[in-house]
Coordinates of C-alpha atoms in Angstrom, one line a residue:
Chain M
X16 CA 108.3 130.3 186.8
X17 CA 111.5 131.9 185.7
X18 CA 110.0 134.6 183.3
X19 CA 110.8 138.1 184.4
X20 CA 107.7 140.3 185.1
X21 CA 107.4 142.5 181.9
X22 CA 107.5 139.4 180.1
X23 CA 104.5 138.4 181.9
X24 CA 102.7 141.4 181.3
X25 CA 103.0 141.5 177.4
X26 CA 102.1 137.8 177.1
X27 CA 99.1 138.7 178.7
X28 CA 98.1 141.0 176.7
X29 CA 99.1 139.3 173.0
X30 CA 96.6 136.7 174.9
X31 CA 93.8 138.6 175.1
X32 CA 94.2 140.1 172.0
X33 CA 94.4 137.2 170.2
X34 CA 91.4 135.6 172.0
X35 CA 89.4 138.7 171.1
X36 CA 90.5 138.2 167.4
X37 CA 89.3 133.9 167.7
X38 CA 85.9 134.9 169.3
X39 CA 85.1 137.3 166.3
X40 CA 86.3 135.1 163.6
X41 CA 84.4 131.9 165.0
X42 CA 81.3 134.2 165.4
X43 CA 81.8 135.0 161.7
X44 CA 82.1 132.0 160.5
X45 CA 79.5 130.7 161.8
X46 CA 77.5 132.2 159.2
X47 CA 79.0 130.3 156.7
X48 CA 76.7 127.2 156.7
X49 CA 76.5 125.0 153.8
X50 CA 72.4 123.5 153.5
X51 CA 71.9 120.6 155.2
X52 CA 68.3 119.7 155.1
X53 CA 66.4 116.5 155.8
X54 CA 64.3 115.4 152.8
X55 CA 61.4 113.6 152.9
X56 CA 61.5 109.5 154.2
X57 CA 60.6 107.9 150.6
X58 CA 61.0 104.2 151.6
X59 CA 62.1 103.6 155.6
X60 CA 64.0 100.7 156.6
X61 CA 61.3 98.0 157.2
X62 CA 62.6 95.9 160.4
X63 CA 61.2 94.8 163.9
X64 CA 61.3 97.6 165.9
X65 CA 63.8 96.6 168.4
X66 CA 65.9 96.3 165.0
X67 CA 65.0 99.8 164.0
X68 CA 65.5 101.2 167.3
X69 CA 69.2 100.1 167.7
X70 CA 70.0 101.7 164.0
X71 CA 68.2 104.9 164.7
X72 CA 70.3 105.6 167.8
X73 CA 73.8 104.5 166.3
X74 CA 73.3 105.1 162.1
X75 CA 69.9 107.5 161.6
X76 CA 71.8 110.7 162.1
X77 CA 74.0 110.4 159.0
X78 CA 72.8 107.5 157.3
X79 CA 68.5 108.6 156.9
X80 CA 66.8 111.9 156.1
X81 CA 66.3 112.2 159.4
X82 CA 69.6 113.8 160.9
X83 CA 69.2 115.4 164.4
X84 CA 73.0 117.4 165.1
X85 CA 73.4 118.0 168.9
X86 CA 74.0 121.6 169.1
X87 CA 78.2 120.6 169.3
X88 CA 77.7 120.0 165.7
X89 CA 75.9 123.2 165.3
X90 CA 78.7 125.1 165.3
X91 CA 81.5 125.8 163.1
X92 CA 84.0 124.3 162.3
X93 CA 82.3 121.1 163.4
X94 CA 79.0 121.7 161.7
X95 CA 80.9 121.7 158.0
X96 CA 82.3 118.5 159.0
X97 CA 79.1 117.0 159.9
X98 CA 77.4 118.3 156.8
X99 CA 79.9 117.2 154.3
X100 CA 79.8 113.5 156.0
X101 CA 76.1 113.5 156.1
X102 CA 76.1 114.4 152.3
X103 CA 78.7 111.6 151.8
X104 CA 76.9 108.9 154.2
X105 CA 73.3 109.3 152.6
X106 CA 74.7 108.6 149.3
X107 CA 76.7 105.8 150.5
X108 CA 73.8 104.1 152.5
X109 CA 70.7 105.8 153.3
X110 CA 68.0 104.3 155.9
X111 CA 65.1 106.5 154.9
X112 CA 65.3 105.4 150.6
X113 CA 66.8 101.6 151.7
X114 CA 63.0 100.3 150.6
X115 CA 63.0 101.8 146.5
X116 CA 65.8 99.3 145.8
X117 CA 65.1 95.6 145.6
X118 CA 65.3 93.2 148.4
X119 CA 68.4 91.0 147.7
X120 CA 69.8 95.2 147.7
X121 CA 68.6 96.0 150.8
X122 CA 69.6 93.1 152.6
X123 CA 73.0 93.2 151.4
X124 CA 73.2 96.7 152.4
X125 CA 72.2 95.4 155.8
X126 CA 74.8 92.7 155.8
X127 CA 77.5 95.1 154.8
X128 CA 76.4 97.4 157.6
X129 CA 76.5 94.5 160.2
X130 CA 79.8 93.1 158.9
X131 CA 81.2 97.3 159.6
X132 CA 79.8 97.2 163.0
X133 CA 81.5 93.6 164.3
X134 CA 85.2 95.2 162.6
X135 CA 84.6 98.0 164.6
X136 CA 84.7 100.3 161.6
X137 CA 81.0 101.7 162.1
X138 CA 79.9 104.3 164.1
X139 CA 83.5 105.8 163.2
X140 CA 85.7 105.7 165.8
X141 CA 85.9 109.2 165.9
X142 CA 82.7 109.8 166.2
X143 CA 81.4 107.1 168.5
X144 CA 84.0 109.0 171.0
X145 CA 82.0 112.7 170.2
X146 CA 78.9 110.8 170.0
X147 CA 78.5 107.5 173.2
X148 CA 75.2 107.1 172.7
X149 CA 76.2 105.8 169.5
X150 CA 78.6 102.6 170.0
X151 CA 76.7 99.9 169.4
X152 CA 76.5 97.1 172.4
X153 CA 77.1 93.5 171.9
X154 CA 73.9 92.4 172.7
X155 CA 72.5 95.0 170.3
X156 CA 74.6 93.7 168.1
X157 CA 73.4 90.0 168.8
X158 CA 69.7 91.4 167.9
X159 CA 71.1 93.0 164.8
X160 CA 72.7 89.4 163.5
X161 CA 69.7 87.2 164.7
X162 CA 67.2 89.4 162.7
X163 CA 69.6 88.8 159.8
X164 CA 70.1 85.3 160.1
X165 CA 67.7 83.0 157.5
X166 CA 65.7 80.9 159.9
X167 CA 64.6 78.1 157.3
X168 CA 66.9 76.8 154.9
X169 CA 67.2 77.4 151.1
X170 CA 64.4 76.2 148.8
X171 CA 65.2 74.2 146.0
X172 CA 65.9 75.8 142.9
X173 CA 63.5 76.2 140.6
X174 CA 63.1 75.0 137.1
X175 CA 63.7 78.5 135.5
X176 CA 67.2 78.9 137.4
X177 CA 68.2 75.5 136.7
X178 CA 67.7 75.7 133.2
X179 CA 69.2 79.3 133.0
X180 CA 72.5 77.6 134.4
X181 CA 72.5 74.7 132.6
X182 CA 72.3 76.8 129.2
X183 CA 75.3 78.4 130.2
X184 CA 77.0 75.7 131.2
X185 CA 76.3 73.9 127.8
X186 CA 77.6 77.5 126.1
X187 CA 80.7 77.3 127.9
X188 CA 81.5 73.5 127.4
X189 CA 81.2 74.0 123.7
X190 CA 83.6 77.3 123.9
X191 CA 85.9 74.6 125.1
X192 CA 87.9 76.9 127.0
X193 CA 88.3 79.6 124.4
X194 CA 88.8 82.9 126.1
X195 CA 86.5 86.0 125.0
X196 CA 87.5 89.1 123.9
X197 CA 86.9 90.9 127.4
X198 CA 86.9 95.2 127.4
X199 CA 89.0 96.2 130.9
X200 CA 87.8 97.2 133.9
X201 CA 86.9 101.3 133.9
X202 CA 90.3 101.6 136.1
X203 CA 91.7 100.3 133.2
X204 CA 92.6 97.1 134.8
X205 CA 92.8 94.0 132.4
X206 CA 91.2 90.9 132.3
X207 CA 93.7 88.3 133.8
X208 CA 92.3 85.2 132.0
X209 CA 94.4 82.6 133.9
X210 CA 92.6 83.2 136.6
X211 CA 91.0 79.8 136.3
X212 CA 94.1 77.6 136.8
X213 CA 95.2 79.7 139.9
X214 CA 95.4 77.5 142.9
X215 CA 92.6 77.7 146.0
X216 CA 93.4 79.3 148.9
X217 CA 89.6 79.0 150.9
X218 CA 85.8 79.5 149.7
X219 CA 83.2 80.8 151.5
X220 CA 79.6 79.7 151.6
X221 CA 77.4 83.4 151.6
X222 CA 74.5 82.8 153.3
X223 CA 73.5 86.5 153.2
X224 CA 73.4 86.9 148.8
X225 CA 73.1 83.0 148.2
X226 CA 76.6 83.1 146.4
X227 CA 79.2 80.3 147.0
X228 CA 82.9 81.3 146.1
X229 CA 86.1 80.2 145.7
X230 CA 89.3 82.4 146.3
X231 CA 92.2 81.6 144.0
X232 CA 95.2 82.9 144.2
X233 CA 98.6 83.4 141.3
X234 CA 102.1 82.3 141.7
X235 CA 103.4 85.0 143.6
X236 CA 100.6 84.7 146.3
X237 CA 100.8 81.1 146.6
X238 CA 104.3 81.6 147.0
X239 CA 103.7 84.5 149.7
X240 CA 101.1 82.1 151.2
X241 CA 104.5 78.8 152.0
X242 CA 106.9 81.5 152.7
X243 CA 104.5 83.2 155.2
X244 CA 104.9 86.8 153.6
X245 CA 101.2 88.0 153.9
X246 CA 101.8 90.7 156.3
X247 CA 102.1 92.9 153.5
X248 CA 101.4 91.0 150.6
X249 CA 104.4 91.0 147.9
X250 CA 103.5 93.3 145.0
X251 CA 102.2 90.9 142.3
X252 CA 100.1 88.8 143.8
X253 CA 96.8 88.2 143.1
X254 CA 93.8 87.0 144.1
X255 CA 90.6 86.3 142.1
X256 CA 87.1 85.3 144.1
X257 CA 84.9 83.4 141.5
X258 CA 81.1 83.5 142.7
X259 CA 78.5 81.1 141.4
X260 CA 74.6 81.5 142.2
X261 CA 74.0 78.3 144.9
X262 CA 72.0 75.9 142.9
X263 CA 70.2 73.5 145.7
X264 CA 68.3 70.5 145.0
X265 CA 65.6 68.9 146.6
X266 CA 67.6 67.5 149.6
X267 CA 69.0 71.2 150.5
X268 CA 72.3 70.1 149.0
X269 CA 74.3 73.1 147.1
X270 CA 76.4 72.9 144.4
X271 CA 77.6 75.5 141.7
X272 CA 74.7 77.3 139.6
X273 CA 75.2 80.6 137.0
X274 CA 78.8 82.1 137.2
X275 CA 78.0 85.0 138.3
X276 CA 80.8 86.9 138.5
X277 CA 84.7 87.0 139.1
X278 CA 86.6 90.1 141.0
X279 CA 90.2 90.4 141.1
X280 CA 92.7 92.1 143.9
X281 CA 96.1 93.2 142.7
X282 CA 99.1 94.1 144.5
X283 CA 101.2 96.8 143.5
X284 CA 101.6 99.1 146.7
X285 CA 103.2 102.2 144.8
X286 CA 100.9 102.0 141.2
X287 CA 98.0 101.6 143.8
X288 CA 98.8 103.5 146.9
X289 CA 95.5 105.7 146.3
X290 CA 92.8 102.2 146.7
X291 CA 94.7 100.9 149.5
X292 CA 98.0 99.8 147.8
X293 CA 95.5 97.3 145.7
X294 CA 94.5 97.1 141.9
X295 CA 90.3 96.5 142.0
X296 CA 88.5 94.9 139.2
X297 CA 85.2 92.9 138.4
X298 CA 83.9 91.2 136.0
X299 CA 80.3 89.5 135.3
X300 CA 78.4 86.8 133.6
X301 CA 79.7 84.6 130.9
X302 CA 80.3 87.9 128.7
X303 CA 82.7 89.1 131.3
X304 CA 81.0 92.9 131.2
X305 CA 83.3 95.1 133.3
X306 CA 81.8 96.4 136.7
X307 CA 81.3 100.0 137.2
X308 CA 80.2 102.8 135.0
X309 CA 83.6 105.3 135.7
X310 CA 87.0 104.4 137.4
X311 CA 85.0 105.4 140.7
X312 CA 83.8 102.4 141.0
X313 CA 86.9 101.1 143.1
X314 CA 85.3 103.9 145.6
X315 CA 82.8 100.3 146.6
X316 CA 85.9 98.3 147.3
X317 CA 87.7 100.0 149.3
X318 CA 85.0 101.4 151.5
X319 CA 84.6 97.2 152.4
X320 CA 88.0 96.2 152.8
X321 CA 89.3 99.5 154.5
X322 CA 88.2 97.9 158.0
X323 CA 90.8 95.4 157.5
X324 CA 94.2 97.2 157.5
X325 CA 95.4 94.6 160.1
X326 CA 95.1 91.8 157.3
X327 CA 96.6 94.4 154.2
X328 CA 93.0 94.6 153.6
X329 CA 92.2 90.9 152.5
X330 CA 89.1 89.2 153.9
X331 CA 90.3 85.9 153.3
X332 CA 92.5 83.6 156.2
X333 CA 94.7 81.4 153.5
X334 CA 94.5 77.6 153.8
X335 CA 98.2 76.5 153.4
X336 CA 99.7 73.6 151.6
X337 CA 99.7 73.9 148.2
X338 CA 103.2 73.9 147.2
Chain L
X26 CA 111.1 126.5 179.3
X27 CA 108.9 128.9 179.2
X28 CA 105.0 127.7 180.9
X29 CA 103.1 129.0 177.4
X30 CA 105.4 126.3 175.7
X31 CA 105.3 124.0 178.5
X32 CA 101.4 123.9 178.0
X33 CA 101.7 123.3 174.1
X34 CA 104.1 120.7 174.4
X35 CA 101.4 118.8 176.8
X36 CA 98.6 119.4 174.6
X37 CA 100.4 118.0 171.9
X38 CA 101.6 115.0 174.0
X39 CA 98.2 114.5 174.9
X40 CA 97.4 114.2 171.1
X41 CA 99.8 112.3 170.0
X42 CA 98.8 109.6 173.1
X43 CA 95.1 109.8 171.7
X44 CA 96.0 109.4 168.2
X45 CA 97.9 106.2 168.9
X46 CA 95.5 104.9 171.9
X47 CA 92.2 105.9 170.6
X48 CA 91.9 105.1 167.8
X49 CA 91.6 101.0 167.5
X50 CA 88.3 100.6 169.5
X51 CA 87.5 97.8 167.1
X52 CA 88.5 93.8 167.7
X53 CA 91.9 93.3 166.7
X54 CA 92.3 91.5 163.4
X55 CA 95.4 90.3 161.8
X56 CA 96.9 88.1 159.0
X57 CA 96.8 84.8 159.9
X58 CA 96.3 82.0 158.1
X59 CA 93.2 79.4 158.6
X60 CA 94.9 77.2 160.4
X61 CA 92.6 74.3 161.4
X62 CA 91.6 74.0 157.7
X63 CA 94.9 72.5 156.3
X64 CA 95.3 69.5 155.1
X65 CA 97.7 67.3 157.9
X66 CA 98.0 63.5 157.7
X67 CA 99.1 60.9 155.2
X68 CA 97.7 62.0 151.7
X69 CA 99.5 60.2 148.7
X70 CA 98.4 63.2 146.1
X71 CA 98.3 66.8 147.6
X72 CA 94.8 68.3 146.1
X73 CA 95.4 71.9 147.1
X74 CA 98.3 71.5 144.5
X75 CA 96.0 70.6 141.5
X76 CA 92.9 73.3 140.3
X77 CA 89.6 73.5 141.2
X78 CA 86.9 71.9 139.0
X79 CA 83.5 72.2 141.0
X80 CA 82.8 72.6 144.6
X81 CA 79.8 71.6 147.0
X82 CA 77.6 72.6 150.4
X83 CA 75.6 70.4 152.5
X84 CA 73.9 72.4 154.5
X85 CA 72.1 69.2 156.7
X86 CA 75.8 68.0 158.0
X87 CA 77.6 71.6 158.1
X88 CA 80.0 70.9 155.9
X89 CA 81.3 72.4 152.5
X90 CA 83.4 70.5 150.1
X91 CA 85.9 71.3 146.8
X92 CA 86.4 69.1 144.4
X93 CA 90.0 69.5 142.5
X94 CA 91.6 67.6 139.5
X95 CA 94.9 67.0 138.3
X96 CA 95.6 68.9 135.2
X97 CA 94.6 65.9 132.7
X98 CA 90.8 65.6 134.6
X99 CA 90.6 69.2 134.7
X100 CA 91.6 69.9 131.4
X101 CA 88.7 66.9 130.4
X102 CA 86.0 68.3 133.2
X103 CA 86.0 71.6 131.4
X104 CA 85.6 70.7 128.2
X105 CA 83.3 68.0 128.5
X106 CA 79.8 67.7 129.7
X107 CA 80.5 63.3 129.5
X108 CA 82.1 61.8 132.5
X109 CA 84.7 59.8 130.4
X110 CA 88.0 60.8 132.2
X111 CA 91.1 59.9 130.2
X112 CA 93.6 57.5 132.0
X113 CA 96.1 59.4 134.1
X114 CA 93.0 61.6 135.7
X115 CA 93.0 61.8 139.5
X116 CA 89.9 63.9 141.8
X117 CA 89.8 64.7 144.7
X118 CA 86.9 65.8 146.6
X119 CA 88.0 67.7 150.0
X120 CA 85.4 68.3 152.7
X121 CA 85.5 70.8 155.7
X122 CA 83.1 71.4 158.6
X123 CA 82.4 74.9 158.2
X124 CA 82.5 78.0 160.8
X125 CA 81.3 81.4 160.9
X126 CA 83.5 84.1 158.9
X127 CA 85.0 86.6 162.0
X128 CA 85.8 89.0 159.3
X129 CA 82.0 89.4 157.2
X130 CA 78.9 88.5 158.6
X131 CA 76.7 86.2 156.2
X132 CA 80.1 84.5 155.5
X133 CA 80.7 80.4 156.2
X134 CA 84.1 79.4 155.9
X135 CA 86.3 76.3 156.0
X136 CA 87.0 75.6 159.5
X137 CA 88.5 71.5 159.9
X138 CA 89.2 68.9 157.2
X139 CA 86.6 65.7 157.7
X140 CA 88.2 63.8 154.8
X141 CA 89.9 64.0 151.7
X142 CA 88.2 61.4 148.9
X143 CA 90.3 60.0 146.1
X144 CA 89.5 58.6 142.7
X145 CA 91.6 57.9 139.7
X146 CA 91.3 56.6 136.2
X147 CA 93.7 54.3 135.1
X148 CA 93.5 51.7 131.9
X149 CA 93.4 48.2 131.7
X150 CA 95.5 46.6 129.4
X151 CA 92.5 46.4 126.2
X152 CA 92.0 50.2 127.4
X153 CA 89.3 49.8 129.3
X154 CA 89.0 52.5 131.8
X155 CA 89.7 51.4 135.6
X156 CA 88.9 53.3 139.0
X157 CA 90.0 53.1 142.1
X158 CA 88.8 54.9 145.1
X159 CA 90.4 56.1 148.7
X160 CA 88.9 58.1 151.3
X161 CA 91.3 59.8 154.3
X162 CA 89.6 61.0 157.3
X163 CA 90.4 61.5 160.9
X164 CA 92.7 64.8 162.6
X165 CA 95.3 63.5 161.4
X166 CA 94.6 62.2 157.9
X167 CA 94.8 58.6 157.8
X168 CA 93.7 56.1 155.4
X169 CA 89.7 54.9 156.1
X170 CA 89.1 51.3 156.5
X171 CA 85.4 51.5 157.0
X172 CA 83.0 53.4 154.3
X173 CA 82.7 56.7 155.5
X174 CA 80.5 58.1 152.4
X175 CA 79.1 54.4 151.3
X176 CA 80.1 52.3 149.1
X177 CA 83.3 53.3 146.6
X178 CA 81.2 52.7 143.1
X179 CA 79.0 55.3 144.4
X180 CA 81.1 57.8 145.0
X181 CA 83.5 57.3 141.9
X182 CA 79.8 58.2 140.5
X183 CA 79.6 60.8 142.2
X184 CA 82.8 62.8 141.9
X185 CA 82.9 61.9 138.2
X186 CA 79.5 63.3 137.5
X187 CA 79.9 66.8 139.1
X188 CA 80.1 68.5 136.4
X189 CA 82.6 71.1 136.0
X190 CA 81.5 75.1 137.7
X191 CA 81.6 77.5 135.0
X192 CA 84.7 79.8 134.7
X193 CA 84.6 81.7 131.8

């Protein structure tokens, strides 16, 4: 200490005086509470309950009607932080409404919730440090993907789906290869019609929404891909996944149904810097609609793909080789 | 300095520690490439050069396959429902054992090469149409002498029949 006495003294007091002033303002505020109520459970998650057990204790308090702040949250400042996140959360993914949409919805809502946990993106960070008794344990997280998993394989396809994909398969053959006039995506993004002789760079068999895919990617990528510049990706590359319904036969054996859709990534890390430094975009059916009702829709994207800032946010370990 | 700055400073060394130490609690993933899923060995055509015309799971052995084409049997695949490949066409049909996606559960992905299958059509001198078949297998690739997938008339049937996956 090599402050002189009177110093002292004054500190002191411009201490006290300013703690007085902090203790009345955060009693004020505290009346300052935006509504946060719990509505009614319309449709609860239907799982075993060791399943349900494990969600209520990590993802119920801001992801169902049934949100149960300790009183830490109660107060202000925290408490506006947890009611604008629960407001956020619900509408994002909502345990206690997950039954009104239909099942292939649910389950992929459980999927993506499963695939968030093993990144390590869900429970936030942040709040699994606030919150312990929220981090979810590997084992629970063993019970989690087990549930999940299909027990019995695929059954065949049947005769409505098969002819469904064969009509379009017939419509598309006789385009013989002339490309649609296709509206953009609602970002404004254009449809990259090339996509189609872009070179494979993996596919992925998903078992969870009975999709098979293959991810293709342009010059620049491929390029990227031999010269081992993926760490970030070059602006102007691109990737398009194409996903086809699986079409099985009666030996279990899987091969391309319906197009179903294709989805674009593209890099431009200063026209994009807002979604993650990449361009979103999808596209479905064999008229190519546009995905998304407003330019929000990129909103879905990045909420998926911001777990993976390691990778520049690409799911997809590249095969190499193909120049 | 003075101790009501000495404190701040450490709070906000403390911060700075937490921000940086913190907050990764998640498994570490990076961008690598799928190593184990490339194509080493002795391959006279490189498939992962050419496009992709249809692709293929068999859920029974594990495995999941592509099936590519030079640009003269993809140009024909997908605009013909026939399985008449002009001369000059080559296929390939590349098949992986397949592993669990680290990066999305209810994913499958590649995971090592089992074989790489050849067939191309070349013409006779009256311009009869004639194919040939090769299969690779083995880490590394090397030319199979036995039948892994049965007999080669059979599976020039087969990768000439799979018709082409829709990609409007």
């Amino acid at each position: 200490m090599c402050a002189e006495g009177g110093e002292v003294v004054s500190m002191r007091k411009a201490f006290a005086w300013l703690a007085g002033v902090l203790v009345i303002a955060v009693a004020g505020i505290q009346f300052l509470r935006p509504k946060l109520a719990n509505p009614p459970v319309t449709a609860d998650l239907d799982a075993p309950p060791e399943v349900k057990k494990i969600l209520q204790t990590s993802c119920y308090n801001c992801h169902s009607n049934e949100t149960k702040l300790p009183w830490f949250d109660r107060v202000v400042p925290a408490y506006w932080i947890a009611a604008r996140d629960v407001k956020l959360d619900r509408a994002h993914l909502n345990f206690s409404e997950i039954g009104k949409p239909p099942a292939a919805q649910q389950k992929a809502a459980l999927y993506e919730s499963v695939s968030q946990i093993e990144l390590g993106a869900m429970p936030l960070p942040d709040y699994r440090r606030v919150h312990p008794e929220s981090v979810i344990h590997p084992e629970e997280l063993a019970a989690l993907k087990s549930y999940l998993t299909p027990a019995v394989p695929l059954p065949p396809s049947t005769q409505n789906e098969i002819s469904a994909a064969d009509a379009q398969y017939e419509k598309w053959i006789q385009a013989a290869g002339a490309t649609p006039a296709v509206s953009p995506a609602p970002n404004g993004i254009a449809f990259l019609s090339d996509y189609k002789n872009w070179k494979a760079i993996s596919s992925t068999d998903r078992f969870d929404n009975h999709t098979m895919r293959q991810i293709l990617g342009n010059d620049i990528a491929v390029q990227a891909i031999a010269e081992n510049h993926i760490d970030p990706w070059p602006d102007g590359a691109a990737f398009a996944k194409v996903a086809w319904l699986e079409q099985v036969d009666d030996k279990g054996s899987i091969r391309p149904g319906a197009f179903f859709q294709v989805e674009f990534m593209i890099r431009d890390s200063k026209k994009y810097a807002e979604t993650l430094g990449w361009g979103w975009a999808r596209w479905r059916g064999l008229e190519l609609t546009p995905y998304g009702k407003d330019a929000n829709f990129t909103s879905e994207c990045v909420g998926c793909h911001r777990p993976l800032a390691g990778t520049n946010y690409v799911f997809t370990p590249p095969i190499r080789g193909q120049l | 300095m003075r101790p009501l700055t000495r404190r701040l400073c450490f709070l906000n060394a403390s911060l700075i520690v937490c921000a940086a130490g913190c907050a990764s609690d998640g498994p570490k993933i990076t961008a690598t490439f799928n190593q184990g899923a490339a194509l080493v060995g002795e391959l006279p055509m490189n498939p992962l050069a050419w496009r992709v015309i249809s692709s293929a799971i068999d859920p029974g052995s594990g495995t999941m396959s592509t099936l590519y084409g030079n640009d003269a049997a993809v140009t024909y695949a997908r605009t013909h429902s026939q399985h008449d490949f002009p001369a000059g066409s080559a296929l390939s049909l590349v098949t992986w054992t397949q592993m669990e996606d680290a990066r999305w559960f209810g994913a499958k992905l590649p995971s090592q090469v089992k074989s790489v299958e050849f067939v191309t059509v070349t013409a006779t001198q009256n311009g009869a149409p004639q194919y040939s078949y090769e299969a690779y297998t083995g880490n590394p690739l090397k030319k199979a002498q036995d039948r892994p997938y049965g007999a080669p008339p059979d599976r020039i049937a087969y990768l000439l029949s799979s018709p082409a996956a829709v990609m409007p």
